[in-house]
Amino acid sequence: MQRFLRPLAVLTTALLLACRPQDTAPVPLKDLAPFPVGASISPTLLKNNAAYRNVLSTEFSSISVENAQKWGTIHPEQTRFNFTDAETIVDWARANGKRVHGHTLLWHSYNPAWLTNFQGDSTAWENLMKTHIHTVVTHFKGRVASWDVVNEAFSDAGTLRNVEAKPEDGSVWRQHLGPDYIARAFRYAHEADPAALLFFNEFGQESNPAKLKATVDLAADFKRRGVPIHGLGLQFHLGVSQSENGLSEALRQTAAAGLLVHISELDILVSDWKKDPTLQYTDALQNRQSAKYKFIAQTYRLLVPKAQQHGITTWNVGDSDSWITQGLKYTDWPLLFDANYERKKAYFGFAEGLKN
Ligand code: GLA
């Protein structure tokens, strides 16, 4: 009897082992990709949602700070900085072995009212900019590996945002400090942490040739003048119908600038940026989105030389914490994970693109 039972027991154990759920889990994105894979994150979810933490620690190797380092959060009054939310994120990231990408030192948006209403001459404005950059970068020195120094400085015309038709599109920085404020911002950041990698981050390069040219020209100009810039960020907030040609061109021309290239805020809207509360997440849409995620991962690997690959970062983690569904209130499913942080078809498409 023993003779028969023993092989049976061995077989049963083998079968049980083969069916363990961890054996069916795919290789995490961070282990598939030859470069860092990131997500932008929120301190509230990090503290309160175990599934969110779990997917972050398993799948990602880099995190971007979603809102906690923007002026409105980190510098709420002229003489007061509030590092609490950013510390929550940076501490967690470091404890879990993740690279931290800081976001963002200067932007025209998300600024506190005291800053927008600040009265002062150009010297006073320069001092505000310099103090802010020095204080924030010094605070995180050695803990934040890279920074978006300036975000979205160009208008759709490919010229620097200045006074714009909609006041909220204008830039107080350009208005008060003249066109060369970007270069000075980079110098201030470099003074505060010479080891940090400094990025210029922009959106729309994939669909707006004038903006693409503007960012590439800025990089060339800074390199020529010895301004410390190390990388360009392509946000890639995309509609599912975004042309592949536009994406390839944006990556090709950005890579040709010779700096690091970061796909910095990736999401893919199946709504194609149309507000439609009746939209359904059909199989067909899921497949198209998955194919586009795959295309982006693949094209990034092919067109951006290894030494220039800063990585690909999605903007948020799951569909229900996306700024698209939460902030802008679109009916959409733009990310790799669903509302319960389960992997979607988009995830598997992206993973395919990372590995072959
Ligand atoms: C831009 C910014 C991000 C984020 C999104 C959504 O892409 O760079 O910080 O705020 O808009 O609001």
Short mmCIF file of N, CA and C and ligand atoms in Angstrom, two decimals, residues 66-67 70 103 107 151-152 201 235 237 265 315 323, ligand 1:
data_model
loop_
_atom_site.label_atom_id
_atom_site.label_comp_id
_atom_site.label_asym_id
_atom_site.label_seq_id
_atom_site.Cartn_x
_atom_site.Cartn_y
_atom_site.Cartn_z
N GLU A 66 2.88 62.96 -7.27
CA GLU A 66 1.79 63.50 -8.09
C GLU A 66 1.54 65.00 -7.83
N ASN A 67 1.13 65.33 -6.63
CA ASN A 67 0.81 66.74 -6.32
C ASN A 67 1.57 67.30 -5.13
N LYS A 70 4.11 70.17 -5.64
CA LYS A 70 3.73 71.38 -6.39
C LYS A 70 3.61 72.55 -5.41
N HIS A 103 8.47 66.24 -8.73
CA HIS A 103 7.57 66.94 -9.68
C HIS A 103 6.77 67.98 -8.90
N TRP A 107 5.72 75.68 -12.37
CA TRP A 107 4.61 75.40 -13.28
C TRP A 107 3.73 76.65 -13.31
N ASN A 151 7.73 72.71 -15.78
CA ASN A 151 6.66 71.92 -16.38
C ASN A 151 5.84 72.79 -17.34
N GLU A 152 5.63 72.30 -18.54
CA GLU A 152 4.66 72.89 -19.48
C GLU A 152 4.88 74.38 -19.75
N ASN A 201 9.84 69.16 -18.56
CA ASN A 201 8.70 68.27 -18.80
C ASN A 201 7.60 69.01 -19.58
N GLN A 235 5.04 63.90 -21.50
CA GLN A 235 3.98 63.43 -20.60
C GLN A 235 3.19 62.26 -21.18
N HIS A 237 -0.11 62.06 -22.19
CA HIS A 237 -1.53 61.85 -21.83
C HIS A 237 -2.25 61.67 -23.17
N GLU A 265 4.21 60.82 -17.82
CA GLU A 265 2.86 60.86 -17.25
C GLU A 265 1.88 60.04 -18.09
N TRP A 315 0.65 57.98 -15.11
CA TRP A 315 0.15 59.02 -14.21
C TRP A 315 -1.00 58.43 -13.41
N TRP A 323 -6.37 60.95 -12.40
CA TRP A 323 -6.84 62.35 -12.48
C TRP A 323 -7.89 62.51 -13.57
C1 GLA B 1 -0.07 67.81 -15.87
C2 GLA B 1 0.91 67.89 -14.74
C3 GLA B 1 0.67 66.86 -13.71
C4 GLA B 1 -0.78 66.65 -13.39
C5 GLA B 1 -1.59 66.54 -14.62
C6 GLA B 1 -3.04 66.43 -14.27
O1 GLA B 1 0.18 66.77 -16.69
O2 GLA B 1 2.22 67.80 -15.14
O3 GLA B 1 1.30 67.24 -12.54
O4 GLA B 1 -1.25 67.70 -12.60
O5 GLA B 1 -1.37 67.67 -15.44
O6 GLA B 1 -3.48 67.49 -13.52
#
